[in-house]
Amino acid sequence: MSILNFPRIYFKGAARLNVPTGNRNIAGTLDIAKNSVYQDGALFDLKKHPSEFHQYLRQLPPRFNLQGLPDDEGVFNQAAGHNFLGNNHFSWENTQITALQIQPGVLLENDSLLACKLELWGHYNEYLRTTFNRARWVDIDPSRDDTSQIYAGQLCIKEAVATANAPYIFSSEIDCVHSVRCYGENHIQQKQPHFLEPEFSKTRVFQFSIAKDSEHFIFKQLDIKSEFIEYLQQELKRDDVLGLSIQYSVFNMSTPLQPDTPVFYDLSGTIGLWLKQDMATFANDRILYPDNHQGFGPVGIKIQGEWASISMPCSIPFISREAKCAGQQLTHALGPKYSLGGLELRSKGGVLLAKIPESVYLPYWETAGVFDVPLLNNSTDDSLILHGAGNQWEESDWLIQAEQNVISLEAPDRKNNSFFSKELKIFSYYRGKLKEKKDISVFIENKSIVSTSQLIISSNESGQASLTITSQNPGVSEVFVGDYRGKILVRVLSDDWALLDTPDHQVDYTFLYEQVMSYYELIYPFMADKVFSMADQCKCETYARLMWQMCDPLNRDKSYYMPSTREMSYAKSILFLKYLSNVEASALSSQKSTAVISNVKDAEISSKEELIQVLKQAINLELSIMLQYLYAAYSLPTYAAGEQLVASKKWSVEQLALVCGGADRRQHSGWRGTILEIAHEEMIHYLIVNNLLMSLGEPFFPGTPLFGLKAAEEFGLDTDFSFEPFSENVLARFVRFEWPHYYPSTGKSIADFYALIRKAFENIPDLFTSELAKTSGEHHLFLNELTNRKFPAYQLEVNNRETALFAIDFVTEQGEGAAADSPYYAQSHFNRLREISRTLLASETPFEPAISVLKNPVLDPTPGCNTVLNPEARQLMLFYKGCHELTFNMMIQHFGQKPLGSLRRSRVMNAAIDIMAGILRPLSVQIMSTPSGIPGRNAGPPVPQAIQFSLIADYQTGCAELARQCRALAEYARGITLIKPAVAQIELLEFYDKQMMNLASGQLSREG
C-alpha cells in the first residue's frame, strides 16, 4: 500500500457532502439508459412545469418525520431522499494533521506541521473566474453506493491559524478523477431507529496521487522549521519516487436535521510516498481479506526491514455511535472499535511473524488505522494470515486491479459504424510486488452492454497489461479482471447520436429543453433553487454561452462541469453549442430592424455595497491603464539612447526631438516624457479612487492589474489591455482609453464608468459615517497648474459628498478635458495623446520610435504572454518584480495605519515613491535594453501580478517586515552574477532597510 511508505502524514476532519438523492430510482421514476423520467409509470409530460414532478416525488410513500421514523405527514420520504436539492459539492472541513512519522513505530512530536490544515478544492473555473471552487462527488450509477467518483483539482496544506488569503505551506494540482476503491456496510454495529440507518454505517475508501514533477507541485515553507518537511523534501528527490499518494476514508454520516441540507461524514486519511511500482488510485501492497465481512474490511500489509506496517482504514467496525452530534461537532461521536483480542500475524505455514495487542490496533483517530509492529520472524515469503478472536484475514496472493475502476463510455453510433472504447491499465501484483501473469481472466457481467478485446489477458515482466472495453448498448455492467475483487464498473451513456442530424436552426429553446435540459431540471432541482431554472427560456438565452462552456465535453473531468452527474452524452452536449449559435444569430438579425442606440449606459449603482464594488473595479482599471502607459513610455529610448540612434543614422535629429525632447533635459522631454506624465497622473487617479473607497469606511485596495480577456470581462470595454511597446496601434488604444463623454462613441467607455460612479455619490443616501471623515490619501503631486491656480490647498481629500464629487470631476477632467472648449482640454490625456498620434502619422519619413521589446513579457509560461528565456534578463526581471511588489506592500502598510498626518509626509509612502522613481524606472530601461532570448526582441518588465501582501496591523511589526523585504532584495541584487543593476538601486534598498528598522524600533518618527 503506497501510503505505508515513509514518511507519512496522518489527518482527520469531516467531509461535507451535498450529494443529490432524487436520482436513485427508488420508486421506478427513471430510466438511466435513456435519461427518461416517469410519473405513475408513464413518461412525464414535459408541457407541465417541473415543479409538478418535484411535488409528486416528494409526496410518494413511505414518509418519515424529523426523527427518521415512519410518519405519513413526515418531511422526509424515501423517493426524494434526504437531499433532493443536492448539487454534488464535496469538501474537507476542519481537517488537520494529527500525526507525522518518518520511521517505524515512532511519531514526531512538536513538529510545526502538526495541526496544520488540509484542504481539498475543485478546479479553477476559467469561464466564471471564481474562487472557493468545490470538488464534486458523483455517483456514476446513482442506484449503487460503490460507484462514487471525486472530481477534485487541488490539494493544499496551510498553517493551523491561516486565513483565507494566507499562502500555503504546500499545494498541488490533482490531475486524475478518483473513485471508491473499498466500500463497506455495517461499519457501525449498533443500529439506530432511522430510515437512513443503512447510510450511517457505510464506509468508503478513496485514493489518488499527485506527481512531484507537476509545475503546480509547490512547497512554500514560509520559514517554517519542520523536521518532517525537510525529510520529505529529501525523499522526494529519489528517482523511484513519483510524488505523493493520498488515501482517505469517509464514514459515519451525520443525521440530517432537515430535508435538503448537506450532511457530514468523519474523514481520516494518510499521505505517503508514491513510488514507481505503485498504482495511483489503489492500495497495492499485500492485501488480506476477512472471512467475516459483516462490517469488516481488507487489511494492507507492507514488510519493511524488521517491521510490518499495517493499514486498517475500514478493517474493523465501530461498536456504537451517539444518537446526536454533541455541541458544535459535525458528526456523531463513535464508540470503541470491535475487540478481537490480541491479533497474530502468521504465515500460511503457521510461523508467528508478529503480535498485535489491542492497545496497538484499536486506537484509530490519530493515525487513521495505520501502525507498525516489529517482526518476530523474517519468514515472510509465504502467504499471510491475520488472526483474532472471531475473525481472520487471509492474503490473496495475486492482486489484479485496474487503475480506473469506474468509467463511462458513449453508446455506439451504429449509423456511422462508430464504436467507443477505453483502454485501461491493469496491474498484477504477487504478494505486494509487480509480477508477470499470463492467465488473467476477464468476465463480463452483461455482454449486451459492453465487450472486451480479450477474455484472457497477460501482464508483462513489469506486471502491467492493458484491457480495452467497448460499449455495445446503453446501461450499466461490471467487468471483472482476475477475480471478483478486480471489479470495473462501466456505464454506457444514452444513445443520442440521431440528435446530431438535427439541422442547426431547429435547435431552439423548446427542442433543447425537451431533448436535454428537462431531465436535469426534473431530477436535479438545485439549479432552479440556487442558480436559475432551465424551464425559464429568458435565463437560458441569457446564459446560453455559459451553458455551453459548462457542458463542453472537453471539460468533462473538471469539477465545474455541468451536469455534475456526468450523465450527458456527447451528442446532447453539442446541442448546447447549436443553441448558442442560434441565440447569437437571432441577436444579429434583430439588430437590423432596431435603431442603433449610442452611449448605452450600464444599470445604475443603487446601493453603497454596489458602489464599493464598482470603486474597486475603478482602482483595477486605473492601475491597469497606468502600468500600460509606463510600459509604452519605457519602451521609448532615453535621450542618451536616442543620441546613439542618431549617431548610427537610424534616427534623424528631428526624430530624436520628437521622441525624447531636447538635450537640455528640461521640462519638455518629447513623447516619452508626455506619456510618463500621463502615467503619473493615472497614479494619482488610482489614489483618488482609493480615497473615495476609504471615505466609505473600506480599507485601502491595492488593486489587480488586468490584461487580455480578464480585463475585458472585468471592465466591459472593447479596448485591448496589454503591455506593448509604443506604436501607432498602441497610441490608438490609449486614445480610446481617454475618450471623452462629449464625443459620440460605440460601446462602453471609461467616461460612462465614471458617470455612473458620480451619479451614485449624488443619489445614494447615508454614504458617509461622519460629515468630515478623516482619510489618509492627501497628496499634491501631478495635479496640474489649473488645479493649483483654483485650489492651491487641494490634496486629494475625500471626506464628504462634496469632496467626493470634486475628486471624481478631477479624474475625468484630467483624462477627458471636461469639454472641447474647456481650459482643461489642452492638457487632457485625450488631447495630448491625439497630438502625438497626429504627429507620428504625419511624419514624412516613417520610423519606429520604440525599442523592439516583447509584448506581455513574463517569467513563467502564461496564456497570452511571452516568456523571457535569457538568464540575464530574467535575473533583472525577478529583481524588478520584487521591487514592484515592495512598493505596493509599503502603500498597503501606510494606508492600513491611516495616520492623521499627510500622506506626503509619511516615511513609508515616500519610501514607496522613491523605489518607483529610483529603482523601477531605471531598471525598466535596463531590462528593455537586454535581449529576451527570443530573436529580434528585447525583454521588458514582467507583467505584474496581484499583490499577495496582507496588511500587518502592528505598525512596528509591519516596518520590520518591510525592512526584511528591502534587505532580501538588496542581497539578491548584489548576488546577481550576470548583468548587475546599478549600485545606487542596491544602496537605496539598503537605505530603506535601515530606515524601516529605525521606524520599527521607534528611533524615527513616522512622518517626516
Tab-separated table of C-alpha atoms in Angstrom, residues 1-6 8 205 207 245 247 270 272-273 275 278-279 282-287 298-304 309-313 315 370 399 432:
chain	number	residue	atom	x	y	z
A	1	MET	CA	0.000	0.000	0.000
A	2	SER	CA	1.787	3.127	-1.169
A	3	ILE	CA	0.612	5.209	1.762
A	4	LEU	CA	2.606	2.853	4.013
A	5	ASN	CA	5.893	4.173	2.612
A	6	PHE	CA	7.747	6.612	4.853
A	8	ARG	CA	3.701	9.576	6.431
A	205	VAL	CA	-12.091	4.483	0.901
A	207	GLN	CA	-7.079	7.119	-3.094
A	245	SER	CA	-0.320	9.206	-2.572
A	247	GLN	CA	-5.756	7.673	0.875
A	270	THR	CA	-2.831	9.071	5.297
A	272	GLY	CA	2.775	8.671	1.862
A	273	LEU	CA	5.268	8.453	-0.980
A	275	LEU	CA	6.636	5.011	-5.802
A	278	ASP	CA	2.613	1.764	-7.005
A	279	MET	CA	-0.773	2.307	-8.553
A	282	PHE	CA	-5.339	1.722	-5.302
A	283	ALA	CA	-3.604	0.306	-2.252
A	284	ASN	CA	-1.354	-2.284	-3.826
A	285	ASP	CA	0.650	-3.909	-1.039
A	286	ARG	CA	-0.140	-7.310	0.431
A	287	ILE	CA	-3.911	-7.303	0.808
A	298	PRO	CA	-9.485	-5.669	3.982
A	299	VAL	CA	-6.109	-5.128	5.632
A	300	GLY	CA	-2.984	-3.863	3.861
A	301	ILE	CA	0.456	-5.004	4.988
A	302	LYS	CA	3.922	-3.927	3.878
A	303	ILE	CA	7.063	-5.634	5.182
A	304	GLN	CA	9.771	-3.012	5.691
A	309	SER	CA	3.454	-1.787	8.509
A	310	ILE	CA	-0.283	-2.390	8.671
A	311	SER	CA	-3.181	-0.323	7.326
A	312	MET	CA	-6.695	-0.904	8.651
A	313	PRO	CA	-8.702	2.140	7.470
A	315	SER	CA	-10.944	-3.222	8.603
A	370	VAL	CA	-2.178	2.718	10.317
A	399	LEU	CA	-3.872	-8.754	-6.662
A	432	GLY	CA	2.772	-6.952	-3.000
